[in-house]
Amino acid sequence: MILSLIDEYKENIEKAAEMIRAGGVVAFPTETVYGLGANATDEAAVARIFALKGRPGDNPLIVHVDSIPEAQRAAVFCDKANILAERFWPGPLTLVLKNRGLPGAVTAGLDTVGVRMPDCDAALSLISASGVPIAAPSANKSGSPSPTKPEHVQKDFGEDLMILDAGECSVGLESTVIDMTRDIPVILRPGAVTREMIRECIGEAAYTESFSPDEQETPMSPGMKYRHYAPRAAVTVVEGNNISVAEAIKYLYDKDIKKGDKPLIMASRENKIHYGKRDVVLTGSVYHPYEAAKCLYGLLRDADEDGYTNIYFEAIPKTGIGFAVMNRISKAAAYNIVKV
Ligand code: AMP
Ligand code: MG
């Protein structure tokens, strides 16, 4: 059931907090994506999240807190972690730190825990009203695109799940995750808080080796090739200069049509004109990658709803949050990237 936070904000936050305190699971908004939350200190409640999502038990959850002191009760903060929390919280940055005593179900048995203070009034109100830290992965079934609207959550989990509705998420991509337990902190997942922003604060930050070779400064061992954040349609990313990209996409699209497939083009506002009457949805302006970040998952979900079989995505510049957008779409495409 969807509980609106436009009407009855306090009452609905209280209902959701009661559910959390009782060991239940609630979907709630954050600035990144919707989360599937439960009391992080209650092992049985956390187990319900894994069961609902179909999430492998070895993939740890992020713990959401409403203040820095609350985070410091959950995890051991080093100096650099304090600096990053002061600078970027509340906000889309998850710090991986030594765990202080949260159950192994949350951390997947690791001795570290990912913590974050979300930049979203509804999420902060829920955490405060519950009186406990809230463990939450993205509120989608494992493998499918993360939800950025309450309807996405309901589509994956049905009517029974309690969903707090604060409309569309403002960022639209999951948080940056950074492992602070290494000498040089390592970014495990890129997001709206970029490596440049982190380096400005604490000097050094590396990217994990599990990013694709393209995402590394120096090529690493062959990237892990798995499909994630993925719609049912086959995704192809096309990268190059505007004109060549449009030519390549038109060629691939027209070939699909001849085969009887149903292709869709995800294009920038600037490039739309090249595609004539072909099916196109806009990812925003190439100059404003946060527009693509905000609409990406919704567009992938809509493409499935509309029965598209193939998606051609125009690569966007890897600047700012554009780096994270390209990371997610490359995974959705299982690194099926055409360079022209
Ligand atoms: P999600 O909640 O779906 O956004 O996924 C949470 C992400 O944070 C996953 O990629 C996890 O692997 C990562 N994560 C959470 N806790 C840790 C941790 N202790 N160490 C490393 N990665 C973590
Ligand atoms: Mg997820």
CSV table of N, CA and C in Angstrom, one decimal, residues 214 237-249 268 271 275 286 313-318 326 337-340:
chain,number,residue,atom,x,y,z
A,214,ASP,N,37.6,0.4,-19.2
A,214,ASP,CA,37.3,1.8,-19.6
A,214,ASP,C,37.2,2.8,-18.5
A,237,VAL,N,25.2,0.1,-25.8
A,237,VAL,CA,25.7,1.5,-25.7
A,237,VAL,C,26.5,1.9,-26.9
A,238,VAL,N,26.3,3.0,-27.5
A,238,VAL,CA,27.0,3.5,-28.6
A,238,VAL,C,27.8,4.7,-28.3
A,239,GLU,N,29.1,4.7,-28.5
A,239,GLU,CA,30.0,5.8,-28.0
A,239,GLU,C,30.8,6.3,-29.2
A,240,GLY,N,30.9,7.6,-29.3
A,240,GLY,CA,31.7,8.3,-30.3
A,240,GLY,C,31.2,9.7,-30.5
A,241,ASN,N,31.6,10.3,-31.7
A,241,ASN,CA,31.1,11.7,-31.9
A,241,ASN,C,29.6,11.6,-32.3
A,242,ASN,N,28.9,12.7,-32.1
A,242,ASN,CA,27.4,12.7,-32.3
A,242,ASN,C,26.9,12.2,-33.6
A,243,ILE,N,27.5,12.6,-34.7
A,243,ILE,CA,27.1,12.2,-36.0
A,243,ILE,C,27.3,10.7,-36.2
A,244,SER,N,28.5,10.2,-35.9
A,244,SER,CA,28.7,8.7,-36.1
A,244,SER,C,27.8,7.9,-35.2
A,245,VAL,N,27.6,8.4,-34.0
A,245,VAL,CA,26.7,7.6,-33.1
A,245,VAL,C,25.3,7.5,-33.7
A,246,ALA,N,24.8,8.6,-34.2
A,246,ALA,CA,23.5,8.6,-34.7
A,246,ALA,C,23.4,7.7,-36.0
A,247,GLU,N,24.5,7.7,-36.8
A,247,GLU,CA,24.5,6.9,-38.0
A,247,GLU,C,24.5,5.4,-37.6
A,248,ALA,N,25.3,5.1,-36.6
A,248,ALA,CA,25.4,3.7,-36.2
A,248,ALA,C,24.1,3.2,-35.6
A,249,ILE,N,23.5,4.0,-34.7
A,249,ILE,CA,22.2,3.6,-34.1
A,249,ILE,C,21.1,3.5,-35.1
A,268,SER,N,20.2,12.0,-26.5
A,268,SER,CA,20.2,13.4,-25.9
A,268,SER,C,19.3,14.3,-26.6
A,271,ASN,N,20.7,15.5,-29.9
A,271,ASN,CA,20.9,14.5,-31.0
A,271,ASN,C,19.6,14.0,-31.6
A,275,TYR,N,17.1,11.3,-35.7
A,275,TYR,CA,16.4,10.0,-35.8
A,275,TYR,C,15.0,9.9,-36.5
A,286,VAL,N,23.2,16.6,-23.1
A,286,VAL,CA,24.6,16.0,-22.9
A,286,VAL,C,25.4,17.0,-22.0
A,313,PHE,N,21.6,3.1,-26.5
A,313,PHE,CA,21.8,4.2,-25.6
A,313,PHE,C,23.0,5.0,-26.1
A,314,GLU,N,22.8,6.3,-26.4
A,314,GLU,CA,23.9,7.2,-26.7
A,314,GLU,C,24.7,7.4,-25.5
A,315,ALA,N,26.0,7.1,-25.6
A,315,ALA,CA,26.9,7.4,-24.4
A,315,ALA,C,26.9,8.9,-24.1
A,316,ILE,N,27.1,9.2,-22.9
A,316,ILE,CA,27.2,10.6,-22.5
A,316,ILE,C,28.6,10.9,-21.9
A,317,PRO,N,29.0,12.1,-21.9
A,317,PRO,CA,30.4,12.4,-21.3
A,317,PRO,C,30.5,11.9,-19.9
A,318,LYS,N,31.7,11.3,-19.6
A,318,LYS,CA,31.9,10.7,-18.2
A,318,LYS,C,32.3,11.8,-17.2
A,326,MET,N,27.3,6.2,-16.9
A,326,MET,CA,27.9,5.3,-17.9
A,326,MET,C,28.3,3.9,-17.2
A,337,ILE,N,29.3,-2.6,-25.7
A,337,ILE,CA,29.5,-1.1,-26.0
A,337,ILE,C,30.1,-1.1,-27.4
A,338,VAL,N,29.5,-0.4,-28.3
A,338,VAL,CA,30.0,-0.2,-29.7
A,338,VAL,C,30.6,1.2,-29.8
A,339,LYS,N,31.9,1.2,-30.2
A,339,LYS,CA,32.6,2.4,-30.3
A,339,LYS,C,32.7,2.8,-31.8
A,340,VAL,N,32.3,4.0,-32.2
A,340,VAL,CA,32.3,4.4,-33.6
A,340,VAL,C,33.1,5.6,-33.8
